[in-house]
Amino acid sequence: MKMSMIHYYLAEAGVPQPEREVPDGLGDKINQMLGMAAWVGTAAGVLGIVITGAMMGISLKRGESSEHMSRLGMVLAGCCLIAAAGPFASWLFGDGGDGDAAGFLIRGGN
């Protein structure tokens, strides 16, 4: 069988497109999970900034020098990444206009 014939049969057969149905209540659970993850990430970022500041103060009192600015930069970069995750996912996948945080997951990309 020639390659063009295989392409013809594959094109004629069509690819099945099943309907994507979300079980009841799953969307709310996904939104709650994403909200909790965002809250934990934000709390971890604030805690990281506080710990870095405390380490800076302790090192200054002892007369030690350390790379606190690089640590602070990493913490702030993580905070920016957490803050930009939702808008980036909405931009990349589209949110369907309803602003739902889990819209892409629930609709299956539609």
JSON list of C-alpha atoms in Angstrom, two decimals:
[
{"chain": "A", "resi": 1, "resn": "MET", "atom": "CA", "xyz": [0.00, 0.00, 0.00]},
{"chain": "A", "resi": 2, "resn": "LYS", "atom": "CA", "xyz": [1.36, 3.37, -0.93]},
{"chain": "A", "resi": 3, "resn": "MET", "atom": "CA", "xyz": [1.88, 6.11, 1.62]},
{"chain": "A", "resi": 4, "resn": "SER", "atom": "CA", "xyz": [-0.64, 8.37, -0.13]},
{"chain": "A", "resi": 5, "resn": "MET", "atom": "CA", "xyz": [-3.32, 5.70, 0.24]},
{"chain": "A", "resi": 6, "resn": "ILE", "atom": "CA", "xyz": [-2.64, 5.45, 3.99]},
{"chain": "A", "resi": 7, "resn": "HIS", "atom": "CA", "xyz": [-3.02, 9.21, 4.32]},
{"chain": "A", "resi": 8, "resn": "TYR", "atom": "CA", "xyz": [-6.26, 9.04, 2.35]},
{"chain": "A", "resi": 9, "resn": "TYR", "atom": "CA", "xyz": [-7.76, 6.35, 4.59]},
{"chain": "A", "resi": 10, "resn": "LEU", "atom": "CA", "xyz": [-6.67, 8.13, 7.75]},
{"chain": "A", "resi": 11, "resn": "ALA", "atom": "CA", "xyz": [-8.16, 11.41, 6.52]},
{"chain": "A", "resi": 12, "resn": "GLU", "atom": "CA", "xyz": [-11.45, 9.76, 5.52]},
{"chain": "A", "resi": 13, "resn": "ALA", "atom": "CA", "xyz": [-11.84, 7.85, 8.78]},
{"chain": "A", "resi": 14, "resn": "GLY", "atom": "CA", "xyz": [-11.80, 11.01, 10.87]},
{"chain": "A", "resi": 15, "resn": "VAL", "atom": "CA", "xyz": [-10.52, 11.40, 14.38]},
{"chain": "A", "resi": 16, "resn": "PRO", "atom": "CA", "xyz": [-13.09, 10.84, 17.11]},
{"chain": "A", "resi": 17, "resn": "GLN", "atom": "CA", "xyz": [-13.87, 13.94, 19.13]},
{"chain": "A", "resi": 18, "resn": "PRO", "atom": "CA", "xyz": [-15.57, 12.84, 22.36]},
{"chain": "A", "resi": 19, "resn": "GLU", "atom": "CA", "xyz": [-17.54, 15.37, 24.37]},
{"chain": "A", "resi": 20, "resn": "ARG", "atom": "CA", "xyz": [-15.70, 16.57, 27.44]},
{"chain": "A", "resi": 21, "resn": "GLU", "atom": "CA", "xyz": [-17.93, 16.50, 30.45]},
{"chain": "A", "resi": 22, "resn": "VAL", "atom": "CA", "xyz": [-16.75, 17.55, 33.87]},
{"chain": "A", "resi": 23, "resn": "PRO", "atom": "CA", "xyz": [-18.22, 15.70, 36.83]},
{"chain": "A", "resi": 24, "resn": "ASP", "atom": "CA", "xyz": [-20.42, 17.84, 39.06]},
{"chain": "A", "resi": 25, "resn": "GLY", "atom": "CA", "xyz": [-18.48, 19.83, 41.63]},
{"chain": "A", "resi": 26, "resn": "LEU", "atom": "CA", "xyz": [-15.06, 19.18, 40.09]},
{"chain": "A", "resi": 27, "resn": "GLY", "atom": "CA", "xyz": [-14.69, 22.77, 38.87]},
{"chain": "A", "resi": 28, "resn": "ASP", "atom": "CA", "xyz": [-15.22, 24.13, 42.36]},
{"chain": "A", "resi": 29, "resn": "LYS", "atom": "CA", "xyz": [-12.67, 21.71, 43.79]},
{"chain": "A", "resi": 30, "resn": "ILE", "atom": "CA", "xyz": [-10.09, 22.68, 41.18]},
{"chain": "A", "resi": 31, "resn": "ASN", "atom": "CA", "xyz": [-10.68, 26.38, 41.88]},
{"chain": "A", "resi": 32, "resn": "GLN", "atom": "CA", "xyz": [-10.31, 25.74, 45.61]},
{"chain": "A", "resi": 33, "resn": "MET", "atom": "CA", "xyz": [-7.08, 23.76, 45.06]},
{"chain": "A", "resi": 34, "resn": "LEU", "atom": "CA", "xyz": [-5.58, 26.47, 42.85]},
{"chain": "A", "resi": 35, "resn": "GLY", "atom": "CA", "xyz": [-6.60, 29.15, 45.33]},
{"chain": "A", "resi": 36, "resn": "MET", "atom": "CA", "xyz": [-4.98, 27.27, 48.19]},
{"chain": "A", "resi": 37, "resn": "ALA", "atom": "CA", "xyz": [-1.80, 26.76, 46.16]},
{"chain": "A", "resi": 38, "resn": "ALA", "atom": "CA", "xyz": [-1.66, 30.49, 45.37]},
{"chain": "A", "resi": 39, "resn": "TRP", "atom": "CA", "xyz": [-2.20, 31.35, 49.03]},
{"chain": "A", "resi": 40, "resn": "VAL", "atom": "CA", "xyz": [0.53, 28.94, 50.19]},
{"chain": "A", "resi": 41, "resn": "GLY", "atom": "CA", "xyz": [2.92, 30.30, 47.55]},
{"chain": "A", "resi": 42, "resn": "THR", "atom": "CA", "xyz": [2.27, 33.88, 48.61]},
{"chain": "A", "resi": 43, "resn": "ALA", "atom": "CA", "xyz": [2.72, 33.00, 52.30]},
{"chain": "A", "resi": 44, "resn": "ALA", "atom": "CA", "xyz": [5.98, 31.21, 51.49]},
{"chain": "A", "resi": 45, "resn": "GLY", "atom": "CA", "xyz": [7.21, 34.28, 49.59]},
{"chain": "A", "resi": 46, "resn": "VAL", "atom": "CA", "xyz": [6.43, 36.60, 52.51]},
{"chain": "A", "resi": 47, "resn": "LEU", "atom": "CA", "xyz": [8.09, 34.18, 54.92]},
{"chain": "A", "resi": 48, "resn": "GLY", "atom": "CA", "xyz": [11.14, 34.02, 52.64]},
{"chain": "A", "resi": 49, "resn": "ILE", "atom": "CA", "xyz": [11.47, 37.80, 52.65]},
{"chain": "A", "resi": 50, "resn": "VAL", "atom": "CA", "xyz": [11.18, 37.90, 56.46]},
{"chain": "A", "resi": 51, "resn": "ILE", "atom": "CA", "xyz": [13.77, 35.15, 56.90]},
{"chain": "A", "resi": 52, "resn": "THR", "atom": "CA", "xyz": [16.17, 36.84, 54.47]},
{"chain": "A", "resi": 53, "resn": "GLY", "atom": "CA", "xyz": [15.78, 40.14, 56.35]},
{"chain": "A", "resi": 54, "resn": "ALA", "atom": "CA", "xyz": [16.44, 38.40, 59.68]},
{"chain": "A", "resi": 55, "resn": "MET", "atom": "CA", "xyz": [19.55, 36.74, 58.27]},
{"chain": "A", "resi": 56, "resn": "MET", "atom": "CA", "xyz": [20.77, 40.10, 56.99]},
{"chain": "A", "resi": 57, "resn": "GLY", "atom": "CA", "xyz": [20.31, 41.64, 60.44]},
{"chain": "A", "resi": 58, "resn": "ILE", "atom": "CA", "xyz": [22.09, 38.78, 62.22]},
{"chain": "A", "resi": 59, "resn": "SER", "atom": "CA", "xyz": [25.01, 38.81, 59.79]},
{"chain": "A", "resi": 60, "resn": "LEU", "atom": "CA", "xyz": [25.37, 42.58, 60.07]},
{"chain": "A", "resi": 61, "resn": "LYS", "atom": "CA", "xyz": [25.49, 42.38, 63.87]},
{"chain": "A", "resi": 62, "resn": "ARG", "atom": "CA", "xyz": [28.14, 39.63, 63.73]},
{"chain": "A", "resi": 63, "resn": "GLY", "atom": "CA", "xyz": [30.20, 41.49, 61.15]},
{"chain": "A", "resi": 64, "resn": "GLU", "atom": "CA", "xyz": [29.86, 38.73, 58.59]},
{"chain": "A", "resi": 65, "resn": "SER", "atom": "CA", "xyz": [29.23, 39.29, 54.95]},
{"chain": "A", "resi": 66, "resn": "SER", "atom": "CA", "xyz": [27.00, 37.05, 52.98]},
{"chain": "A", "resi": 67, "resn": "GLU", "atom": "CA", "xyz": [25.16, 36.95, 49.69]},
{"chain": "A", "resi": 68, "resn": "HIS", "atom": "CA", "xyz": [21.84, 38.16, 51.04]},
{"chain": "A", "resi": 69, "resn": "MET", "atom": "CA", "xyz": [20.97, 40.20, 47.99]},
{"chain": "A", "resi": 70, "resn": "SER", "atom": "CA", "xyz": [21.12, 37.11, 45.77]},
{"chain": "A", "resi": 71, "resn": "ARG", "atom": "CA", "xyz": [18.87, 35.27, 48.22]},
{"chain": "A", "resi": 72, "resn": "LEU", "atom": "CA", "xyz": [16.50, 38.20, 48.31]},
{"chain": "A", "resi": 73, "resn": "GLY", "atom": "CA", "xyz": [16.53, 38.32, 44.52]},
{"chain": "A", "resi": 74, "resn": "MET", "atom": "CA", "xyz": [15.62, 34.64, 44.31]},
{"chain": "A", "resi": 75, "resn": "VAL", "atom": "CA", "xyz": [12.77, 35.09, 46.79]},
{"chain": "A", "resi": 76, "resn": "LEU", "atom": "CA", "xyz": [11.42, 38.10, 44.92]},
{"chain": "A", "resi": 77, "resn": "ALA", "atom": "CA", "xyz": [11.73, 36.28, 41.59]},
{"chain": "A", "resi": 78, "resn": "GLY", "atom": "CA", "xyz": [9.71, 33.41, 43.08]},
{"chain": "A", "resi": 79, "resn": "CYS", "atom": "CA", "xyz": [7.08, 35.87, 44.31]},
{"chain": "A", "resi": 80, "resn": "CYS", "atom": "CA", "xyz": [6.84, 37.40, 40.83]},
{"chain": "A", "resi": 81, "resn": "LEU", "atom": "CA", "xyz": [6.51, 33.93, 39.30]},
{"chain": "A", "resi": 82, "resn": "ILE", "atom": "CA", "xyz": [3.69, 33.03, 41.68]},
{"chain": "A", "resi": 83, "resn": "ALA", "atom": "CA", "xyz": [1.90, 36.32, 41.01]},
{"chain": "A", "resi": 84, "resn": "ALA", "atom": "CA", "xyz": [2.24, 35.95, 37.24]},
{"chain": "A", "resi": 85, "resn": "ALA", "atom": "CA", "xyz": [1.18, 32.28, 37.04]},
{"chain": "A", "resi": 86, "resn": "GLY", "atom": "CA", "xyz": [-2.56, 32.92, 36.69]},
{"chain": "A", "resi": 87, "resn": "PRO", "atom": "CA", "xyz": [-2.36, 35.74, 34.13]},
{"chain": "A", "resi": 88, "resn": "PHE", "atom": "CA", "xyz": [0.27, 33.82, 32.15]},
{"chain": "A", "resi": 89, "resn": "ALA", "atom": "CA", "xyz": [-1.88, 30.69, 31.99]},
{"chain": "A", "resi": 90, "resn": "SER", "atom": "CA", "xyz": [-4.89, 32.80, 30.94]},
{"chain": "A", "resi": 91, "resn": "TRP", "atom": "CA", "xyz": [-2.82, 34.46, 28.23]},
{"chain": "A", "resi": 92, "resn": "LEU", "atom": "CA", "xyz": [-1.30, 31.20, 27.02]},
{"chain": "A", "resi": 93, "resn": "PHE", "atom": "CA", "xyz": [-4.41, 29.04, 27.01]},
{"chain": "A", "resi": 94, "resn": "GLY", "atom": "CA", "xyz": [-7.17, 31.64, 27.08]},
{"chain": "A", "resi": 95, "resn": "ASP", "atom": "CA", "xyz": [-9.82, 31.76, 29.78]},
{"chain": "A", "resi": 96, "resn": "GLY", "atom": "CA", "xyz": [-12.87, 31.80, 27.56]},
{"chain": "A", "resi": 97, "resn": "GLY", "atom": "CA", "xyz": [-13.83, 35.26, 28.73]},
{"chain": "A", "resi": 98, "resn": "ASP", "atom": "CA", "xyz": [-15.30, 34.16, 32.05]},
{"chain": "A", "resi": 99, "resn": "GLY", "atom": "CA", "xyz": [-12.15, 34.74, 34.12]},
{"chain": "A", "resi": 100, "resn": "ASP", "atom": "CA", "xyz": [-12.39, 31.33, 35.75]},
{"chain": "A", "resi": 101, "resn": "ALA", "atom": "CA", "xyz": [-9.05, 30.26, 37.21]},
{"chain": "A", "resi": 102, "resn": "ALA", "atom": "CA", "xyz": [-9.62, 26.64, 36.28]},
{"chain": "A", "resi": 103, "resn": "GLY", "atom": "CA", "xyz": [-11.38, 27.37, 33.00]},
{"chain": "A", "resi": 104, "resn": "PHE", "atom": "CA", "xyz": [-8.78, 25.74, 30.82]},
{"chain": "A", "resi": 105, "resn": "LEU", "atom": "CA", "xyz": [-8.69, 22.57, 32.91]},
{"chain": "A", "resi": 106, "resn": "ILE", "atom": "CA", "xyz": [-12.45, 22.28, 33.17]},
{"chain": "A", "resi": 107, "resn": "ARG", "atom": "CA", "xyz": [-13.22, 22.98, 29.52]},
{"chain": "A", "resi": 108, "resn": "GLY", "atom": "CA", "xyz": [-10.35, 20.80, 28.35]},
{"chain": "A", "resi": 109, "resn": "GLY", "atom": "CA", "xyz": [-8.80, 23.55, 26.27]},
{"chain": "A", "resi": 110, "resn": "ASN", "atom": "CA", "xyz": [-12.00, 24.66, 24.57]}
]
